[in-house]
Amino acid sequence: MWSTAREIAAGDTVIIWLTRDVIQPLVVTPGKDFNSKFGNYRHSDFIGMPFGSKVGSRSGKGFIHILRPTPELWTMALPHRTQILYIADISFITSYLDIRRGSRVIEAGTGSGSFSHSIARSIGPSGHLWSYEFHEVRAQKAREEFAQHGMSDIVTLAHQNVCKDGFNLTDAADSVFLDLPAPWDAVEHAKQALRKDRTTRICCFSPCMEQVLRTVSALNEAGFSDITMYETLVRSHDVAQVPVLQSVSEIGDKLKKAEEIREIKRLRQIAAGQRSRENPHGEKRKRDDAMEVEVLPTVTEAEDSGSGKRLKTDDEMTDATLSRITHDGDVSRSLDGATRTPHTGPNHSGLPAKISVSKAAAEVRGHTSYLTFATLLPPIPTAPLEDAPTEGRPSS
Ligand code: SAM
């Protein structure tokens, strides 16, 4: 796939990186110019430059980067003819379909070829991708791109309606990926195309729950098992750095104290239970409650002695203690749900001066489609029935 040479040559496909949001593919064609708001460039000037070069415009006022294409960059830059799969879904599907070097994979439809490029790289020249597209112009365009990107030996593209005509394959593929409006109509065809000598997998990509339910029914009816649906979503994390305030021994003391408080609380509860059983009348109980109020400050006073800090309840203290146990290099999860990792650079006591704290944002974005996976197990071999043993069988 694509050029592996160090330098750009005439006819190479390159990715022009203008800004983070403006990325476009270009076939280097001597005699042509590339014009953008970041300046004017001659294709012939790119020839002989190493991939990844930063190139200044002819007027000297702007610059661009010329990158070697990868499936990830192709997905970001490709000309959209349809909706496409992005890298979060592609990588999840690749992993859950167990697609690897040498895998034999079916996809339908081809669409803009975003998924196809990633799969072609994953399976390599020892694998094969059969891709199906029933829209003639899209099929032709994808075929041209696959040829231009050196994928023709890895990908076979058929202009075909898979729901009506199937895949024209029997017991051939390790996995099937369906990105179609009606995947349920292709499930039986997919079953026929999948290998029967090993466990194989299917994934159907559908944007709404009604489609998922129909697909699940079709998968069940066709004898697929382990049917599971996933959704890949983007969850951002806020990261901040906070100072580490306490030493190991301080934290140990606090934990011990928290444990003592818990124990006293437990004993008080037991004592209160006994009292109410022994003396059910309200008057004496009132006096005991007054005594209890005296017990708790005595314990927390010890925690407070010398520091002059506000007294903490035992629950507050436990929270504060747990949320700071990060000095030992482990990532720990505090009671507020934040994940903490230690920051390099010790302070005067040999502890990290700061730790990085990350907290997941409540908002989750990025719904594309639901991914329904299922497994097809090889059929159980039907051995001829052996004669059942007659020994010990009661005679009729
Ligand atoms: N996965 C592709 C990608 O990442 O670029 C995008 C696929 S696009 C959403 C769906 C494609 O399936 C369309 O191009 C459509 O023409 C094609 N399609 C729909 N029904 C089909 C069928 N029954 N047989 C073959 N292709 C079909």
Tab-separated table of C-alpha atoms and ligand atoms in Angstrom:
chain	number	residue	atom	x	y	z
A	1	MET	CA	0.000	0.000	0.000
A	2	TRP	CA	1.257	3.459	-0.930
A	3	SER	CA	4.896	4.352	-1.388
A	4	THR	CA	7.363	3.214	1.239
A	5	ALA	CA	10.210	5.221	-0.319
A	6	ARG	CA	11.757	7.957	1.766
A	7	GLU	CA	11.326	10.632	-0.898
A	8	ILE	CA	8.251	11.801	-2.793
A	9	ALA	CA	8.085	10.818	-6.463
A	10	ALA	CA	5.877	11.877	-9.374
A	11	GLY	CA	2.545	10.023	-9.248
A	12	ASP	CA	2.648	9.466	-5.457
A	13	THR	CA	-0.441	10.114	-3.387
A	14	VAL	CA	0.454	12.481	-0.526
A	15	ILE	CA	-1.595	14.048	2.258
A	16	ILE	CA	-1.426	17.835	2.422
A	17	TRP	CA	-1.799	18.989	6.020
A	18	LEU	CA	-2.910	22.635	5.996
A	19	THR	CA	-4.492	22.898	9.449
A	20	ARG	CA	-5.863	20.388	11.957
A	21	ASP	CA	-9.243	20.678	10.210
A	22	VAL	CA	-8.070	21.059	6.613
A	23	ILE	CA	-6.299	17.946	5.358
A	24	GLN	CA	-6.494	16.799	1.767
A	25	PRO	CA	-5.056	14.133	-0.535
A	26	LEU	CA	-3.099	15.041	-3.637
A	27	VAL	CA	-1.527	13.052	-6.459
A	28	VAL	CA	1.838	14.639	-7.261
A	29	THR	CA	1.602	15.595	-10.933
A	30	PRO	CA	4.472	17.561	-12.503
A	31	GLY	CA	3.148	20.604	-14.356
A	32	LYS	CA	0.282	21.144	-11.885
A	33	ASP	CA	0.014	23.738	-9.092
A	34	PHE	CA	-1.519	23.447	-5.649
A	35	ASN	CA	-3.240	26.650	-4.541
A	36	SER	CA	-4.656	27.314	-1.084
A	37	LYS	CA	-5.116	30.173	1.337
A	38	PHE	CA	-1.709	29.164	2.683
A	39	GLY	CA	-0.021	29.964	-0.623
A	40	ASN	CA	0.803	28.614	-4.034
A	41	TYR	CA	2.968	25.524	-4.625
A	42	ARG	CA	4.268	23.621	-7.656
A	43	HIS	CA	3.838	19.847	-7.520
A	44	SER	CA	7.241	19.437	-9.157
A	45	ASP	CA	8.838	21.171	-6.151
A	46	PHE	CA	7.617	18.293	-3.942
A	47	ILE	CA	9.512	15.647	-5.938
A	48	GLY	CA	12.606	14.431	-4.091
A	49	MET	CA	11.518	15.894	-0.743
A	50	PRO	CA	11.268	13.445	2.156
A	51	PHE	CA	7.684	12.580	3.218
A	52	GLY	CA	6.779	14.713	6.229
A	53	SER	CA	8.494	17.843	4.903
A	54	LYS	CA	7.327	21.324	5.780
A	55	VAL	CA	7.210	23.294	2.527
A	56	GLY	CA	7.127	27.076	2.240
A	57	SER	CA	4.892	28.681	-0.390
A	58	ARG	CA	6.396	30.285	-3.474
A	59	SER	CA	5.623	33.778	-2.106
A	60	GLY	CA	7.210	32.819	1.239
A	61	LYS	CA	4.034	33.756	3.116
A	62	GLY	CA	2.594	30.395	4.104
A	63	PHE	CA	3.571	26.756	4.505
A	64	ILE	CA	2.102	23.238	4.363
A	65	HIS	CA	3.221	19.772	5.455
A	66	ILE	CA	3.374	16.928	2.935
A	67	LEU	CA	2.720	13.606	4.675
A	68	ARG	CA	2.928	9.970	3.665
A	69	PRO	CA	-0.611	8.540	3.555
A	70	THR	CA	-1.693	6.105	6.263
A	71	PRO	CA	-5.197	4.636	6.688
A	72	GLU	CA	-5.751	7.060	9.590
A	73	LEU	CA	-4.791	10.094	7.476
A	74	TRP	CA	-6.758	8.739	4.514
A	75	THR	CA	-9.888	8.544	6.704
A	76	MET	CA	-9.338	12.190	7.692
A	77	ALA	CA	-8.648	13.392	4.146
A	78	LEU	CA	-10.621	11.165	1.730
A	79	PRO	CA	-13.259	12.539	-0.621
A	80	HIS	CA	-16.599	11.630	0.989
A	81	ARG	CA	-19.026	9.827	-1.267
A	82	THR	CA	-20.989	8.421	1.676
A	83	GLN	CA	-20.925	8.507	5.446
A	84	ILE	CA	-17.740	6.816	6.560
A	85	LEU	CA	-16.314	4.915	9.505
A	86	TYR	CA	-13.842	6.775	11.706
A	87	ILE	CA	-10.866	5.420	13.531
A	88	ALA	CA	-12.527	4.765	16.935
A	89	ASP	CA	-15.094	2.414	15.391
A	90	ILE	CA	-12.618	0.932	12.892
A	91	SER	CA	-10.120	-0.030	15.569
A	92	PHE	CA	-12.824	-1.495	17.830
A	93	ILE	CA	-14.285	-3.563	14.980
A	94	THR	CA	-10.837	-4.740	13.859
A	95	SER	CA	-10.078	-5.915	17.373
A	96	TYR	CA	-13.449	-7.581	18.081
A	97	LEU	CA	-13.529	-9.336	14.698
A	98	ASP	CA	-10.005	-10.534	15.459
A	99	ILE	CA	-8.760	-9.179	12.132
A	100	ARG	CA	-5.006	-9.639	11.784
A	101	ARG	CA	-2.240	-10.438	9.293
A	102	GLY	CA	-3.533	-13.056	6.858
A	103	SER	CA	-7.253	-12.687	7.778
A	104	ARG	CA	-9.873	-13.137	5.087
A	105	VAL	CA	-12.548	-10.494	5.498
A	106	ILE	CA	-15.812	-9.483	3.774
A	107	GLU	CA	-17.212	-5.928	3.894
A	108	ALA	CA	-20.395	-4.469	2.434
A	109	GLY	CA	-20.872	-1.750	1.328
A	110	THR	CA	-17.586	-0.275	0.293
A	111	GLY	CA	-18.918	3.307	0.430
A	112	SER	CA	-15.965	5.726	0.439
A	113	GLY	CA	-13.449	3.013	1.286
A	114	SER	CA	-12.477	4.355	4.709
A	115	PHE	CA	-12.879	0.967	6.443
A	116	SER	CA	-11.332	-0.846	3.469
A	117	HIS	CA	-7.996	0.997	3.747
A	118	SER	CA	-7.528	0.152	7.436
A	119	ILE	CA	-8.485	-3.479	6.906
A	120	ALA	CA	-6.159	-3.827	3.901
A	121	ARG	CA	-3.244	-2.651	6.053
A	122	SER	CA	-4.198	-4.963	8.959
A	123	ILE	CA	-4.509	-8.131	6.870
A	124	GLY	CA	-1.479	-7.392	4.642
A	125	PRO	CA	-0.627	-9.188	1.391
A	126	SER	CA	-1.233	-12.630	2.946
A	127	GLY	CA	-4.883	-11.783	3.716
A	128	HIS	CA	-7.830	-10.851	1.504
A	129	LEU	CA	-10.686	-8.360	1.615
A	130	TRP	CA	-13.808	-8.939	-0.483
A	131	SER	CA	-15.636	-5.608	-0.723
A	132	TYR	CA	-19.172	-5.193	-2.182
A	133	GLU	CA	-20.896	-2.024	-3.370
A	134	PHE	CA	-24.174	-1.855	-5.282
A	135	HIS	CA	-23.857	1.817	-6.328
A	136	GLU	CA	-22.061	1.640	-9.679
A	137	VAL	CA	-20.266	5.013	-9.613
A	138	ARG	CA	-19.061	4.458	-6.037
A	139	ALA	CA	-17.880	0.971	-6.891
A	140	GLN	CA	-15.907	2.281	-9.880
A	141	LYS	CA	-14.356	5.159	-7.918
A	142	ALA	CA	-13.322	2.862	-5.062
A	143	ARG	CA	-11.823	0.388	-7.525
A	144	GLU	CA	-9.691	3.184	-9.033
A	145	GLU	CA	-8.509	4.323	-5.615
A	146	PHE	CA	-7.626	0.794	-4.502
A	147	ALA	CA	-5.534	0.387	-7.668
A	148	GLN	CA	-3.848	3.759	-7.211
A	149	HIS	CA	-3.000	2.912	-3.588
A	150	GLY	CA	-1.466	-0.453	-4.439
A	151	MET	CA	-4.297	-2.471	-2.868
A	152	SER	CA	-5.522	-4.369	-5.923
A	153	ASP	CA	-3.875	-7.644	-4.867
A	154	ILE	CA	-5.404	-7.449	-1.381
A	155	VAL	CA	-8.917	-6.182	-2.197
A	156	THR	CA	-11.465	-7.633	-4.628
A	157	LEU	CA	-14.292	-5.197	-5.263
A	158	ALA	CA	-17.606	-6.459	-6.651
A	159	HIS	CA	-20.424	-4.270	-7.915
A	160	GLN	CA	-23.226	-6.284	-6.353
A	161	ASN	CA	-26.336	-6.104	-4.169
A	162	VAL	CA	-25.415	-8.401	-1.293
A	163	CYS	CA	-28.908	-8.476	0.209
A	164	LYS	CA	-30.290	-9.881	-3.045
A	165	ASP	CA	-27.372	-11.770	-4.563
A	166	GLY	CA	-25.189	-12.627	-1.580
A	167	PHE	CA	-21.394	-12.739	-1.711
A	168	ASN	CA	-20.718	-15.542	-4.240
A	169	LEU	CA	-18.461	-17.157	-1.632
A	170	THR	CA	-18.833	-20.337	0.412
A	171	ASP	CA	-16.852	-21.203	3.551
A	172	ALA	CA	-14.227	-18.570	2.650
A	173	ALA	CA	-14.102	-15.712	5.169
A	174	ASP	CA	-12.925	-15.388	8.774
A	175	SER	CA	-15.169	-12.392	9.420
A	176	VAL	CA	-17.890	-10.255	7.863
A	177	PHE	CA	-18.553	-6.551	8.387
A	178	LEU	CA	-21.899	-5.126	7.235
A	179	ASP	CA	-22.387	-1.351	6.954
A	180	LEU	CA	-25.720	-1.449	5.122
A	181	PRO	CA	-29.195	-0.009	5.689
A	182	ALA	CA	-30.693	-3.535	5.963
A	183	PRO	CA	-27.974	-5.889	7.251
A	184	TRP	CA	-30.548	-8.470	8.367
A	185	ASP	CA	-31.221	-9.275	4.700
A	186	ALA	CA	-27.565	-10.225	4.244
A	187	VAL	CA	-27.145	-12.359	7.394
A	188	GLU	CA	-27.951	-15.741	5.760
A	189	HIS	CA	-25.632	-14.909	2.845
A	190	ALA	CA	-22.916	-13.976	5.336
A	191	LYS	CA	-23.356	-17.303	7.082
A	192	GLN	CA	-22.807	-19.110	3.806
A	193	ALA	CA	-19.645	-17.099	3.086
A	194	LEU	CA	-18.102	-17.700	6.533
A	195	ARG	CA	-15.740	-20.622	7.153
A	196	LYS	CA	-17.183	-23.621	8.955
A	197	ASP	CA	-13.899	-25.181	10.073
A	198	ARG	CA	-13.322	-22.615	12.806
A	199	THR	CA	-15.119	-19.984	14.876
A	200	THR	CA	-15.913	-16.894	12.813
A	201	ARG	CA	-17.429	-13.505	13.608
A	202	ILE	CA	-19.773	-10.912	12.134
A	203	CYS	CA	-20.318	-7.238	12.934
A	204	CYS	CA	-23.266	-5.123	11.799
A	205	PHE	CA	-23.048	-1.327	12.008
A	206	SER	CA	-26.462	0.330	12.413
A	207	PRO	CA	-27.360	3.833	13.549
A	208	CYS	CA	-30.642	3.097	15.328
A	209	MET	CA	-32.017	0.602	17.813
A	210	GLU	CA	-34.843	-0.648	15.562
A	211	GLN	CA	-32.232	-1.792	13.039
A	212	VAL	CA	-30.209	-3.428	15.806
A	213	LEU	CA	-33.256	-5.396	16.980
A	214	ARG	CA	-34.010	-6.677	13.487
A	215	THR	CA	-30.377	-7.664	13.034
A	216	VAL	CA	-30.308	-9.474	16.380
A	217	SER	CA	-33.408	-11.464	15.393
A	218	ALA	CA	-31.872	-12.413	12.047
A	219	LEU	CA	-28.601	-13.443	13.724
A	220	ASN	CA	-30.491	-15.592	16.230
A	221	GLU	CA	-32.533	-17.259	13.518
A	222	ALA	CA	-29.398	-17.983	11.476
A	223	GLY	CA	-27.790	-19.749	14.468
A	224	PHE	CA	-25.230	-17.109	15.488
A	225	SER	CA	-24.407	-16.969	19.189
A	226	ASP	CA	-22.773	-14.615	21.707
A	227	ILE	CA	-24.707	-11.670	20.225
A	228	THR	CA	-23.502	-8.455	21.869
A	229	MET	CA	-23.978	-4.803	21.040
A	230	TYR	CA	-21.472	-2.019	21.711
A	231	GLU	CA	-21.268	1.690	21.091
A	232	THR	CA	-17.988	3.617	20.922
A	233	LEU	CA	-18.202	7.043	22.520
A	234	VAL	CA	-15.736	9.802	23.239
A	235	ARG	CA	-15.344	10.723	26.898
A	236	SER	CA	-12.938	13.547	27.641
A	237	HIS	CA	-10.957	13.776	30.872
A	238	ASP	CA	-10.041	17.008	32.654
A	239	VAL	CA	-6.493	16.813	33.928
A	240	ALA	CA	-5.080	18.981	36.709
A	241	GLN	CA	-2.009	18.846	38.891
A	242	VAL	CA	-2.377	19.026	42.672
A	243	PRO	CA	0.362	19.117	45.314
A	244	VAL	CA	1.000	16.058	47.480
A	245	LEU	CA	0.746	17.229	51.078
A	246	GLN	CA	1.387	14.228	53.232
A	247	SER	CA	4.102	11.699	53.994
A	248	VAL	CA	3.623	7.942	54.136
A	249	SER	CA	3.661	7.887	57.952
A	250	GLU	CA	1.104	10.706	58.153
A	251	ILE	CA	-1.222	8.803	55.875
A	252	GLY	CA	-0.637	5.616	57.880
A	253	ASP	CA	-1.524	7.461	61.095
A	254	LYS	CA	-4.686	8.850	59.500
A	255	LEU	CA	-5.784	5.453	58.299
A	256	LYS	CA	-5.169	4.036	61.779
A	257	LYS	CA	-7.178	6.834	63.312
A	258	ALA	CA	-10.026	6.297	60.870
A	259	GLU	CA	-9.977	2.615	61.798
A	260	GLU	CA	-10.124	3.486	65.522
A	261	ILE	CA	-13.075	5.785	64.939
A	262	ARG	CA	-14.903	3.075	63.027
A	263	GLU	CA	-14.250	0.640	65.881
A	264	ILE	CA	-15.546	3.096	68.513
A	265	LYS	CA	-18.626	3.750	66.422
A	266	ARG	CA	-19.218	0.017	66.170
A	267	LEU	CA	-18.840	-0.470	69.952
A	268	ARG	CA	-21.182	2.454	70.596
A	269	GLN	CA	-23.805	0.917	68.371
A	270	ILE	CA	-23.499	-2.399	70.205
A	271	ALA	CA	-23.729	-0.618	73.590
A	272	ALA	CA	-26.757	1.416	72.451
A	273	GLY	CA	-28.474	-1.774	71.324
A	274	GLN	CA	-27.848	-3.395	74.702
A	275	ARG	CA	-29.124	-0.348	76.587
A	276	SER	CA	-32.329	-0.182	74.633
A	277	ARG	CA	-32.925	-3.884	75.288
A	278	GLU	CA	-32.130	-3.554	79.036
A	279	ASN	CA	-33.957	-0.244	79.603
A	280	PRO	CA	-36.735	0.568	77.193
A	281	HIS	CA	-37.765	3.782	79.100
A	282	GLY	CA	-37.013	7.140	77.547
A	283	GLU	CA	-35.607	9.074	80.547
A	284	LYS	CA	-32.402	7.152	81.058
A	285	ARG	CA	-31.851	6.849	77.342
A	286	LYS	CA	-31.742	10.619	77.070
A	287	ARG	CA	-28.850	10.707	79.536
A	288	ASP	CA	-26.966	8.029	77.559
A	289	ASP	CA	-27.342	10.060	74.373
A	290	ALA	CA	-25.799	13.010	76.185
A	291	MET	CA	-22.863	10.806	77.173
A	292	GLU	CA	-22.429	9.662	73.578
A	293	VAL	CA	-22.051	13.221	72.405
A	294	GLU	CA	-19.120	13.513	74.763
A	295	VAL	CA	-17.369	10.414	73.472
A	296	LEU	CA	-16.938	11.414	69.805
A	297	PRO	CA	-15.196	14.788	70.332
A	298	THR	CA	-12.726	13.075	72.668
A	299	VAL	CA	-11.581	10.904	69.791
A	300	THR	CA	-11.479	13.638	67.165
A	301	GLU	CA	-9.729	15.986	69.603
A	302	ALA	CA	-6.729	13.685	69.510
A	303	GLU	CA	-6.648	14.055	65.733
A	304	ASP	CA	-6.845	17.823	66.148
A	305	SER	CA	-4.281	18.225	68.922
A	306	GLY	CA	-1.477	20.612	68.097
A	307	SER	CA	-2.690	21.472	64.600
A	308	GLY	CA	-5.493	23.825	65.567
A	309	LYS	CA	-7.475	22.633	62.534
A	310	ARG	CA	-11.219	22.329	62.344
A	311	LEU	CA	-12.465	19.004	63.698
A	312	LYS	CA	-13.432	16.571	60.990
A	313	THR	CA	-16.126	13.981	61.116
A	314	ASP	CA	-14.792	10.460	60.712
A	315	ASP	CA	-16.347	10.186	57.243
A	316	GLU	CA	-14.719	13.414	56.101
A	317	MET	CA	-11.422	12.246	57.416
A	318	THR	CA	-11.603	8.897	55.658
A	319	ASP	CA	-12.459	10.605	52.356
A	320	ALA	CA	-9.584	13.028	52.676
A	321	THR	CA	-7.177	10.258	53.558
A	322	LEU	CA	-8.145	7.941	50.747
A	323	SER	CA	-8.016	10.668	48.159
A	324	ARG	CA	-4.368	11.322	48.969
A	325	ILE	CA	-2.906	7.837	48.895
A	326	THR	CA	-0.999	8.387	45.707
A	327	HIS	CA	2.561	8.906	46.904
A	328	ASP	CA	3.541	5.258	46.416
A	329	GLY	CA	3.509	5.410	42.635
A	330	ASP	CA	0.228	3.581	42.104
A	331	VAL	CA	-2.747	5.057	40.368
A	332	SER	CA	-5.525	5.159	42.916
A	333	ARG	CA	-9.172	6.005	42.728
A	334	SER	CA	-10.483	8.355	45.370
A	335	LEU	CA	-14.013	8.496	46.656
A	336	ASP	CA	-14.931	11.302	44.252
A	337	GLY	CA	-14.185	8.996	41.330
A	338	ALA	CA	-11.075	10.863	40.143
A	339	THR	CA	-8.072	8.876	38.951
A	340	ARG	CA	-4.754	10.074	40.270
A	341	THR	CA	-1.273	9.372	38.971
A	342	PRO	CA	1.969	10.543	40.545
A	343	HIS	CA	3.900	13.371	38.988
A	344	THR	CA	7.669	13.168	38.656
A	345	GLY	CA	9.977	15.337	40.711
A	346	PRO	CA	10.277	14.646	44.457
A	347	ASN	CA	9.750	17.346	47.078
A	348	HIS	CA	11.972	17.803	50.129
A	349	SER	CA	10.569	14.684	51.837
A	350	GLY	CA	11.365	12.453	48.843
A	351	LEU	CA	7.728	12.404	47.695
A	352	PRO	CA	6.500	13.576	44.290
A	353	ALA	CA	5.829	17.327	44.539
A	354	LYS	CA	2.644	17.077	42.478
A	355	ILE	CA	0.291	14.470	41.184
A	356	SER	CA	-1.828	14.563	38.051
A	357	VAL	CA	-5.525	14.216	38.714
A	358	SER	CA	-7.933	13.344	35.952
A	359	LYS	CA	-11.680	13.410	36.127
A	360	ALA	CA	-14.016	12.086	33.435
A	361	ALA	CA	-16.407	14.681	32.036
A	362	ALA	CA	-20.057	13.880	32.666
A	363	GLU	CA	-20.956	14.518	29.018
A	364	VAL	CA	-20.285	11.686	26.561
A	365	ARG	CA	-20.283	12.491	22.842
A	366	GLY	CA	-19.655	10.740	19.581
A	367	HIS	CA	-22.572	8.437	18.735
A	368	THR	CA	-21.996	7.081	15.258
A	369	SER	CA	-23.733	3.715	15.195
A	370	TYR	CA	-24.340	0.622	17.279
A	371	LEU	CA	-22.011	-2.295	16.687
A	372	THR	CA	-23.694	-5.688	16.898
A	373	PHE	CA	-21.233	-8.564	17.063
A	374	ALA	CA	-22.012	-12.280	16.876
A	375	THR	CA	-20.121	-15.542	16.645
A	376	LEU	CA	-20.691	-18.479	14.315
A	377	LEU	CA	-19.414	-21.718	15.819
A	378	PRO	CA	-18.336	-24.595	13.588
A	379	PRO	CA	-21.061	-27.240	13.309
A	380	ILE	CA	-20.755	-30.146	15.773
A	381	PRO	CA	-19.571	-33.183	13.814
A	382	THR	CA	-22.325	-35.810	13.568
A	383	ALA	CA	-20.605	-39.147	14.310
A	384	PRO	CA	-22.582	-42.328	13.646
A	385	LEU	CA	-24.397	-43.473	16.810
A	386	GLU	CA	-22.517	-46.267	18.508
A	387	ASP	CA	-24.440	-49.254	19.873
A	388	ALA	CA	-25.440	-48.404	23.409
A	389	PRO	CA	-23.935	-50.800	25.998
A	390	THR	CA	-26.435	-53.465	27.085
A	391	GLU	CA	-24.575	-54.580	30.227
A	392	GLY	CA	-26.474	-53.834	33.425
A	393	ARG	CA	-29.586	-52.787	31.559
A	394	PRO	CA	-32.709	-54.243	33.148
A	395	SER	CA	-34.285	-56.851	30.948
A	396	SER	CA	-37.767	-56.034	29.776
B	1	SAM	N1	-18.030	1.559	5.515
B	1	SAM	C1	-17.892	2.515	4.455
B	1	SAM	C2	-16.727	3.439	4.709
B	1	SAM	O1	-16.141	3.376	5.833
B	1	SAM	O2	-16.389	4.232	3.848
B	1	SAM	C3	-19.165	3.307	4.273
B	1	SAM	C4	-20.335	2.489	3.826
B	1	SAM	S1	-21.703	3.476	3.353
B	1	SAM	C5	-22.354	4.030	4.822
B	1	SAM	C6	-22.861	2.248	2.890
B	1	SAM	C7	-22.668	1.790	1.456
B	1	SAM	O3	-23.375	0.588	1.282
B	1	SAM	C8	-23.204	2.759	0.437
B	1	SAM	O4	-22.190	3.125	-0.462
B	1	SAM	C9	-24.306	1.991	-0.272
B	1	SAM	O5	-24.359	2.261	-1.660
B	1	SAM	C10	-23.884	0.561	-0.025
B	1	SAM	N2	-24.999	-0.415	-0.004
B	1	SAM	C11	-26.218	-0.267	0.552
B	1	SAM	N3	-26.954	-1.386	0.384
B	1	SAM	C12	-26.170	-2.272	-0.291
B	1	SAM	C13	-26.368	-3.603	-0.748
B	1	SAM	N4	-27.513	-4.243	-0.527
B	1	SAM	N5	-25.336	-4.221	-1.377
B	1	SAM	C14	-24.164	-3.578	-1.587
B	1	SAM	N6	-23.937	-2.305	-1.182
B	1	SAM	C15	-24.923	-1.657	-0.546
